[in-house]
Coordinates of C-alpha atoms and ligand atoms in Angstrom, one line a residue:
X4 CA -55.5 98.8 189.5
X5 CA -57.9 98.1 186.7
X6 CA -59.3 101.5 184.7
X7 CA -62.9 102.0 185.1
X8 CA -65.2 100.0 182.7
X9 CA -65.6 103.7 181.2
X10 CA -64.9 107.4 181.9
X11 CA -66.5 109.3 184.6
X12 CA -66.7 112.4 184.3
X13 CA -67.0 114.5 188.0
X14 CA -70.8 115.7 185.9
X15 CA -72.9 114.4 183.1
X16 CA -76.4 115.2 182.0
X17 CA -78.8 112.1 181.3
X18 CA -81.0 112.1 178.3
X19 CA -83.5 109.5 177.1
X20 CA -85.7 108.7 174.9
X21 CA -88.6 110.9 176.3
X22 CA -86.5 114.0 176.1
X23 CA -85.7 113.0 172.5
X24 CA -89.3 112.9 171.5
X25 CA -90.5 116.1 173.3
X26 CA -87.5 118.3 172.1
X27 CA -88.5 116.6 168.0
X28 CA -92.2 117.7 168.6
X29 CA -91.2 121.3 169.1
X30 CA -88.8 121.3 166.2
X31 CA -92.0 120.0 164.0
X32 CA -94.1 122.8 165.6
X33 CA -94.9 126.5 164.6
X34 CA -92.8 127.8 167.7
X35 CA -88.8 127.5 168.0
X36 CA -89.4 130.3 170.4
X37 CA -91.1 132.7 172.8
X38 CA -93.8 129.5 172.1
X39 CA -95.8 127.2 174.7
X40 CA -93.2 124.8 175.4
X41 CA -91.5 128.0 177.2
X42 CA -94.6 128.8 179.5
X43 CA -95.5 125.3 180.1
X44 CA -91.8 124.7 181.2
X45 CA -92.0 127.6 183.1
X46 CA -95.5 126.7 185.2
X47 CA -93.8 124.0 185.7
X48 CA -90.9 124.8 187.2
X49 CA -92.9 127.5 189.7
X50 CA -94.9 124.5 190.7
X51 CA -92.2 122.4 191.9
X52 CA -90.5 124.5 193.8
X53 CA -93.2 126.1 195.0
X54 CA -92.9 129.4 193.6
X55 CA -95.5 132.0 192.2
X56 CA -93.5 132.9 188.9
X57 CA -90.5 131.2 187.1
X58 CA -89.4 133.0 184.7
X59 CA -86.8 131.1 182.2
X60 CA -84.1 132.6 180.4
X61 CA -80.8 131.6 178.2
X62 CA -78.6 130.5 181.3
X63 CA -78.1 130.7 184.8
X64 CA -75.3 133.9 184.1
X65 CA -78.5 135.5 182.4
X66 CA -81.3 134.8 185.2
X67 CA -78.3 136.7 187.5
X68 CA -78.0 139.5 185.3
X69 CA -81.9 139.8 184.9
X70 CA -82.3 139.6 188.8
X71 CA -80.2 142.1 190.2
X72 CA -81.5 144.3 187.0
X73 CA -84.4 143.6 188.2
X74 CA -83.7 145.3 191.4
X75 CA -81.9 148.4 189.7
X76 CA -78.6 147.5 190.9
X77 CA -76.2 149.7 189.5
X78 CA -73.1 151.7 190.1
X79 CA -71.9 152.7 193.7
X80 CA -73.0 149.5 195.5
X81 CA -71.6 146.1 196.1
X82 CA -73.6 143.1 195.8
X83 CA -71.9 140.6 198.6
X84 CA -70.9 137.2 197.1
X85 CA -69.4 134.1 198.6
X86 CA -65.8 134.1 197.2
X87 CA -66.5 130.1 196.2
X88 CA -68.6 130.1 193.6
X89 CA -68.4 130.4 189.6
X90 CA -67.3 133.3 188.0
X91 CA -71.3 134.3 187.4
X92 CA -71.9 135.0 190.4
X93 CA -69.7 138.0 191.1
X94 CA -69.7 138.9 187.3
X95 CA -73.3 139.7 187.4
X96 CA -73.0 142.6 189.8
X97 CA -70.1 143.6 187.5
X98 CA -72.5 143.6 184.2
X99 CA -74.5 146.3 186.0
X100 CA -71.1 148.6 187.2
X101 CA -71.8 147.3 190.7
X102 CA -69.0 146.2 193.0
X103 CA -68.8 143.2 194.5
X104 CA -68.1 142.4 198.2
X105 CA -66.6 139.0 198.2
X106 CA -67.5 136.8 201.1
X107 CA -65.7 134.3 203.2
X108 CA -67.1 130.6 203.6
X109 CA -66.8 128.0 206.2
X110 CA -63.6 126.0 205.1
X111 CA -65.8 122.9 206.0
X112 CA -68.5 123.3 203.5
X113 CA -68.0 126.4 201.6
X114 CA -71.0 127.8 202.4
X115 CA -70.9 131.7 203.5
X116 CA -72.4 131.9 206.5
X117 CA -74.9 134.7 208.2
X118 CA -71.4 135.8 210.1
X119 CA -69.8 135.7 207.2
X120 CA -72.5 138.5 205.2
X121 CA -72.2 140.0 208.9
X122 CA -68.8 140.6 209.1
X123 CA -68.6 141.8 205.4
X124 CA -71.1 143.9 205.6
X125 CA -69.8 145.3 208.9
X126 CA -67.0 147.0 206.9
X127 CA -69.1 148.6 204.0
X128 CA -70.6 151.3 205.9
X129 CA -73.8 151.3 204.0
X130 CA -72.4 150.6 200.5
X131 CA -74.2 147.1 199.9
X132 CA -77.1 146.6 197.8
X133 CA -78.0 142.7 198.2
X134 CA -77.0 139.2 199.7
X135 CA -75.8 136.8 197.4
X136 CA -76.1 133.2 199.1
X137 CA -74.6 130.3 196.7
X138 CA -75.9 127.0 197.5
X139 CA -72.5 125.0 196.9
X140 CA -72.6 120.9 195.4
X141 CA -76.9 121.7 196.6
X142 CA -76.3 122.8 200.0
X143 CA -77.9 125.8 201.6
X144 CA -76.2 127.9 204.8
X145 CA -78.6 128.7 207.2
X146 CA -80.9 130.9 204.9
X147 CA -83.1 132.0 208.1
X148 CA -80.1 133.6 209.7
X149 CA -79.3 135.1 206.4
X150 CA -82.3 136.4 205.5
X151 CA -82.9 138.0 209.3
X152 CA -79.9 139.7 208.7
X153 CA -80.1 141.0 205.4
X154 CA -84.1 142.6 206.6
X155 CA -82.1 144.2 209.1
X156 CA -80.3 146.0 206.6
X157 CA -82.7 146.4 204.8
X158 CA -81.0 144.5 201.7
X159 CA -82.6 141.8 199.4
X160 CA -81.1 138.3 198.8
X161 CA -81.5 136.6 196.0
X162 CA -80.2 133.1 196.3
X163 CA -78.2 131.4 193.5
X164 CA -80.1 128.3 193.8
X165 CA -77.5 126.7 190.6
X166 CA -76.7 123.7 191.9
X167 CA -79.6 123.2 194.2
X168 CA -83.0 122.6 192.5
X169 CA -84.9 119.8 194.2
X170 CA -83.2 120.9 197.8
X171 CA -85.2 122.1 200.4
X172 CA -84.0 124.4 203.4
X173 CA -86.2 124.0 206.4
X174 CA -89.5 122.4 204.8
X175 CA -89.4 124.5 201.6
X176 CA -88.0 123.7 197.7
X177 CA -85.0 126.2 197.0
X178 CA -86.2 128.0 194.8
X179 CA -89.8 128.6 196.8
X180 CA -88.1 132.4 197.9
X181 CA -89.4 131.6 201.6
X182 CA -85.9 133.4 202.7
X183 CA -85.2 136.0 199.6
X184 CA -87.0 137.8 196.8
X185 CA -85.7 135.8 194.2
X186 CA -83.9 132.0 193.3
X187 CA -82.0 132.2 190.2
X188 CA -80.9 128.6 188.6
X189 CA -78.9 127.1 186.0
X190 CA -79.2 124.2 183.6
X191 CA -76.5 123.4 182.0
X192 CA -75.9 119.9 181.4
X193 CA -73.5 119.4 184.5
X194 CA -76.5 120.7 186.5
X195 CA -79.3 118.3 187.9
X196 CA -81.6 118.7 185.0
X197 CA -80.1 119.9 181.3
X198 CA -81.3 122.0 178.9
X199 CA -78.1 122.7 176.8
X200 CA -78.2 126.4 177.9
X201 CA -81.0 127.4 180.1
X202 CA -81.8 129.1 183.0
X203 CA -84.5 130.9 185.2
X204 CA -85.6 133.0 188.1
X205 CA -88.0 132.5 190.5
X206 CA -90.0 134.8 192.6
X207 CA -93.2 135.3 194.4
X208 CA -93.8 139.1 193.8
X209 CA -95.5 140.0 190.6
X210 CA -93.8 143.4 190.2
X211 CA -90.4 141.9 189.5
X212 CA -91.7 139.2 187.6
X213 CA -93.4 141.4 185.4
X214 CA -90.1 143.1 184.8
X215 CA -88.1 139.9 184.6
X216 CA -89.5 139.1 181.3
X217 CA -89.0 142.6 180.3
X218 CA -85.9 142.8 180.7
X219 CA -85.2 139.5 178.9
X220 CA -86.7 140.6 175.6
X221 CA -84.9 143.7 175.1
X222 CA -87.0 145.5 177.5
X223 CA -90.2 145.5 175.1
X224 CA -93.5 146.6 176.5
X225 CA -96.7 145.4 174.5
X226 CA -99.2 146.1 177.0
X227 CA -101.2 149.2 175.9
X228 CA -101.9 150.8 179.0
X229 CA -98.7 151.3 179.8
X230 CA -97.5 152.5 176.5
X231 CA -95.8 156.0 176.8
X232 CA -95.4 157.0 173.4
X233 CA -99.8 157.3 173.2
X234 CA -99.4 159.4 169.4
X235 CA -96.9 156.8 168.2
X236 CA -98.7 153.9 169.9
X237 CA -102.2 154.6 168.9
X238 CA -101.6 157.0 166.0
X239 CA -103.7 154.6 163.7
X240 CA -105.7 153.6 166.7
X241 CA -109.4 151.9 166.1
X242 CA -112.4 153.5 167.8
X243 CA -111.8 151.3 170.7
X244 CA -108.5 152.6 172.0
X245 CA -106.8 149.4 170.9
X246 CA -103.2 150.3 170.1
X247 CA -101.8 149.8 166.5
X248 CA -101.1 146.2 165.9
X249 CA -97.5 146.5 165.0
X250 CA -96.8 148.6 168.1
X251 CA -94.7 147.6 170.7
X252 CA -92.2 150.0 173.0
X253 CA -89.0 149.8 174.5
X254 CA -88.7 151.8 177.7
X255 CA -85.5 150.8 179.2
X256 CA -82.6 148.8 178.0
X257 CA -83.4 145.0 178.2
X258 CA -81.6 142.2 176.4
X259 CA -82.2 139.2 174.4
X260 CA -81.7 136.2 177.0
X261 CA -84.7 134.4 176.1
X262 CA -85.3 130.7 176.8
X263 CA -85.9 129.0 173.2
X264 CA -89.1 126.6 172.9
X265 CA -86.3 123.9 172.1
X266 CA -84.7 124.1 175.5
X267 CA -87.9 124.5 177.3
X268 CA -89.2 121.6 175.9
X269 CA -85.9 119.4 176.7
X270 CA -86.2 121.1 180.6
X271 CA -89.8 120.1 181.0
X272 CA -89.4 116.7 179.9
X273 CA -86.4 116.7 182.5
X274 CA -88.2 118.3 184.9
X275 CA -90.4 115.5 185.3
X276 CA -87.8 113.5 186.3
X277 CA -86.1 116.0 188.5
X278 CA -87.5 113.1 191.7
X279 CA -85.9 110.7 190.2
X280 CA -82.8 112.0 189.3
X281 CA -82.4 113.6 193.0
X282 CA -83.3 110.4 194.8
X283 CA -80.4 108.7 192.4
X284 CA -77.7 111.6 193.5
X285 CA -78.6 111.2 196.9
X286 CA -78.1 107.3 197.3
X287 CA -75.0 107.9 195.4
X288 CA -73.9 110.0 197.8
X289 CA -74.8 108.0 200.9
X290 CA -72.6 105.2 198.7
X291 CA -69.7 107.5 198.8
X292 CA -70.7 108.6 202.4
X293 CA -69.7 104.9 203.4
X294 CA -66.7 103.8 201.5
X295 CA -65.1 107.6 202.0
X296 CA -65.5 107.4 205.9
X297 CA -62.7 104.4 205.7
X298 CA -60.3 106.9 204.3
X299 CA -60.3 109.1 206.7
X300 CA -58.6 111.3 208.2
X301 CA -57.2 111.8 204.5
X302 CA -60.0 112.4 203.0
X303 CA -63.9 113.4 204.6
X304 CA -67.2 115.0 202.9
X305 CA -67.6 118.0 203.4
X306 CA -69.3 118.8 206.4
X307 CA -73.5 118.7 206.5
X308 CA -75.6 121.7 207.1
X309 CA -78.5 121.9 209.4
X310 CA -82.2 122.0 208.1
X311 CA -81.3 121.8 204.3
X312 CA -82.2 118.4 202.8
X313 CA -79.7 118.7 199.7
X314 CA -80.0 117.2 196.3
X315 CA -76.5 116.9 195.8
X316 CA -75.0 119.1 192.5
X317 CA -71.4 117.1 194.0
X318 CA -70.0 115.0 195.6
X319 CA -66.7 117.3 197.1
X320 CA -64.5 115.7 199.8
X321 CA -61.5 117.9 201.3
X322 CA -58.8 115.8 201.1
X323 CA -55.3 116.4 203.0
X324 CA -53.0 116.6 200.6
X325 CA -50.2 117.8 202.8
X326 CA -50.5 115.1 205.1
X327 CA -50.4 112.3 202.3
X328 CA -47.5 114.8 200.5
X329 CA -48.5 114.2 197.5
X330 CA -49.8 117.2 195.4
X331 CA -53.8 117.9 193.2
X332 CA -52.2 118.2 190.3
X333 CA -50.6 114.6 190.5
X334 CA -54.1 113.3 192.4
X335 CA -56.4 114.4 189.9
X336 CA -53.9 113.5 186.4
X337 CA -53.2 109.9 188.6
X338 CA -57.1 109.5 188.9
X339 CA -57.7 110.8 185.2
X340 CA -55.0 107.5 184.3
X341 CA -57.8 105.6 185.7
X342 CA -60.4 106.8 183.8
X343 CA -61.9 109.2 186.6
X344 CA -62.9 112.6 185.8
X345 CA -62.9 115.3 188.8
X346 CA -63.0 118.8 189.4
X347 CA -62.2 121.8 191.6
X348 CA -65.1 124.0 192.9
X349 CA -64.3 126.7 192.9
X350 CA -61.0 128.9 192.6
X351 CA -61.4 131.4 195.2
X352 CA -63.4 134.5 192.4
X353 CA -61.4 137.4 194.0
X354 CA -57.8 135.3 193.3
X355 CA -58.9 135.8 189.5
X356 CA -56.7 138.5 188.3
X357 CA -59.8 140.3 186.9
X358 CA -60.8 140.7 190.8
X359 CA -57.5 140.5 192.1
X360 CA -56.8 143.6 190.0
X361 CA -60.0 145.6 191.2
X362 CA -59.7 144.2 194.5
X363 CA -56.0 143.6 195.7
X364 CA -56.6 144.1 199.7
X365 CA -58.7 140.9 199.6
X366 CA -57.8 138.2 201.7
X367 CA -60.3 135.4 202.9
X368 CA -58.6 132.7 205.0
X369 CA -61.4 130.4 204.7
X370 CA -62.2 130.1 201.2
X371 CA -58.3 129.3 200.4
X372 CA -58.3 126.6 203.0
X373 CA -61.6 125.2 201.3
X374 CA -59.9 125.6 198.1
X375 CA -56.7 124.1 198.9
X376 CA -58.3 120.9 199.9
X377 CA -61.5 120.7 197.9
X378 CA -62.1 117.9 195.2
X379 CA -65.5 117.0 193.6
X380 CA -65.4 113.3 192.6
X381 CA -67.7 111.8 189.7
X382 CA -71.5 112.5 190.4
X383 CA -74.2 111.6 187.8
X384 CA -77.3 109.8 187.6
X385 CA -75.5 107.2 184.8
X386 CA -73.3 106.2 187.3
X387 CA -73.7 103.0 189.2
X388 CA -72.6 101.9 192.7
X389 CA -69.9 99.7 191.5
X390 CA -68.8 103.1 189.9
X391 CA -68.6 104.9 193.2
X392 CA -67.2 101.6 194.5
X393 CA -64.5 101.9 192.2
X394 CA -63.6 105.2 192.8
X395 CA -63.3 104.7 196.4
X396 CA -60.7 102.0 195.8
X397 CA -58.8 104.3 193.6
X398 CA -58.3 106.8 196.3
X399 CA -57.9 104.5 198.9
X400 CA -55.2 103.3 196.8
X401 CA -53.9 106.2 196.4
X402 CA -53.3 106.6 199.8
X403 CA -51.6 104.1 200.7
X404 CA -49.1 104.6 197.5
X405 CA -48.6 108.2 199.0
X406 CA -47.8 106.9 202.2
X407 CA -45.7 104.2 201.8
X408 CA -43.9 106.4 199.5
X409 CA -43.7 108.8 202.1
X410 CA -42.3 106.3 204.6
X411 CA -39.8 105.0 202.8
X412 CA -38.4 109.0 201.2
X413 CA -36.6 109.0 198.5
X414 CA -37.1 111.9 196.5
X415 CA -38.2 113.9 199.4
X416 CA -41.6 111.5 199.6
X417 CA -43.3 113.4 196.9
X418 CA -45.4 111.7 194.4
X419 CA -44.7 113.0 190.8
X420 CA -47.4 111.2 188.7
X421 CA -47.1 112.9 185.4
Ligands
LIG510 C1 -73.1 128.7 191.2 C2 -73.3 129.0 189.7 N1 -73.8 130.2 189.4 C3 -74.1 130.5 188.1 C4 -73.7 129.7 187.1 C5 -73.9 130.1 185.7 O1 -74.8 129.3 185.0 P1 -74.7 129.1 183.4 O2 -73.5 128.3 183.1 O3 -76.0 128.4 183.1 O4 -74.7 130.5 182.8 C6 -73.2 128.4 187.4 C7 -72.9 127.5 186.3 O5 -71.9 126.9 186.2 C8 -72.9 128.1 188.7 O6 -72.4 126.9 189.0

């Protein structure tokens, strides 16, 4: 089997020439940062997903932070989070001192579930403090359930919207907040739109927008009426009241996870082709939909939720790998040989020893069996469809290697491709 024409990798950012030029215009301006291009980027942003407030920030580990800070999350209380997801996720509520409550997913889609939240939160006797749905490859779980559940309690969610902006869960953009009080997204480059590092939060409630961007610029307050310090803050104060010009105050830690005018201006110039760049994931994906329903019962998609129209982050099939005998490691390193990148989403968070450590009594059948059969194949908008077609071949290839080796055993039937 021929390599491919070039590498895929499993996630690439796309830049042209447009970006080039909008991110050069800053770099010639008076701004680098804190400038317009951030809160043009950011009206931006609230207006697409149909949000009252975005608030950008350094990355999408940052726009967690901020938003549980947001909701004085602290010591004592665990912050429930699906056990597939990136390390950011958890590590957020860990930033703060809170615990974290790791959640199990469906082993179909690994999504956590409203019976997953339920039956985590049924053993916490009152110890939680939010819901933390991840929307996995762009997916949502059934957000409605989730956010019923969670009023119940009483607890926020805030949904980590990373690998979902341009998806919409039951007629609304993720990222809208129709089903939590706030979305918080990434964009890095592997993410549907880049901006090197870059993140934000949306919301529709003024209060904790208002202390979003507080709490990403050190916690500074510049607004004179709310200054507490009044002899420091208008010690040199004109007849007017107006505060001293240097003045500004810090009333509560904050930290410096600002959003540069550099990366706002590469995110905006994205952002305008955020339709584009969704419509082209999502005939890829219908591509792979096709040639991967020939392999199966090796290999399948993972399974489709109800009500979310996705734009796909991935493209993660759960393959069998017991039944073809053959083992990742040697899958992905044979498919590397050919010039195909790919990638495991995620490693269960609470196997990590950090959590493992903190939490040893955790056990979560269904996020193992996602993991142990989980594989996210090459998904980017450079790629073409004779690119998908290829990769198809190459598994398909693949298993029939693995099985003819298996029915004729030697060495035990095991693939070793080194
Ligand atoms: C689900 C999820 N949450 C949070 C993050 C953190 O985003 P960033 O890398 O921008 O800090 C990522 C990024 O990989 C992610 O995939």
């Amino acid at each position: 089997m021929a390599n491919a024409p070039h590498f895929l990798p499993y996630g690439r950012h796309q830049i042209d020439q447009q970006d080039i030029d909008a991110v050069a215009s800053v770099l010639g301006s008076d701004f680098l940062t804190s400038g317009p291009a951030v809160e043009r980027f950011e009206a931006a942003l609230a207006k697409k997903v149909g949000a009252k407030h975005a608030v950008a920030c350094s990355s999408g580990t940052a726009a967690l932070h901020l938003a549980l800070m947001a909701l004085d999350i602290g010591p004592g209380r665990s912050v429930l989070v699906p056990s597939i997801t990136f390390l950011a996720t958890a590590n957020a509520a860990r930033f703060l001192g809170a615990g974290v409550r790791f959640v199990d997913v469906d082993p179909s889609t690994g999504l956590s579930e409203c019976k997953h939240f339920k039956e985590a939160l049924s053993e916490m006797s009152g110890l939680a403090a939010a819901l933390l749905p991840v929307h996995l490859g762009g997916q949502t779980a059934n957000l409605s359930d989730i956010s019923n559940l969670a009023n119940r309690h009483s607890l926020p969610v805030i949904e980590d919207g990373s690998h979902a902006l341009g998806s919409a869960y039951s007629g609304s953009r993720v990222g809208a907040c129709r089903h939590s009080l706030m979305t918080t997204f990434s964009f890095h480059p592997v993410k549907t739109i880049a901006m090197g590092e870059g993140g934000a939060v949306t919301t529709n409630d003024d209060t904790l927008a208002t202390r979003l961007r507080k709490l990403r610029n050190h916690g500074i307050v510049r607004e004179a009426e709310e200054f507490q310090n009044r002899d420091l803050a208008f010690a040199d104060g004109d007849c007017n009241g107006n505060a001293n010009p240097w003045y500004y105050e810090m009333q509560g830690l904050g930290f410096n996870y600002r959003a540069s005018d550099i990366q706002c201006a590469l995110g905006e110039s994205q952002l305008t082709k955020l339709e584009e760049f969704v419509e082209k994931r999502r005939l890829l994906s219908r591509l792979y939909d096709t040639e991967i329903a020939r392999l199966a019962p090796f290999v399948r998609p993972v399974s489709r939720t109800d009500k979310c129209v996705p734009a796909w982050h991935l493209y993660q099939v759960l393959i069998d790998f017991r039944s073809l005998n053959i083992s990742r490691a040697a899958f992905i390193r044979h498919l590397l040989g050919l010039g195909i990148g790919t990638q495991v989403h995620y490693i269960p968070v609470h196997l990590q020893p950090y959590y493992s450590n903190l939490y040893p009594d955790c056990r979560l059948a269904g996020a193992l069996s996602f993991y142990e059969s989980t594989l996210s194949l090459p998904l980017h908008v450079n790629m073409s469809s004779k690119d998908v077609g290829f990769v198809a071949s190459c598994l398909g290839n693949l298993i029939v290697q693995s099985q003819t080796t298996l029915n004729s055993a030697g060495d035990n039937g095991q693939i070793h491709y080194i």
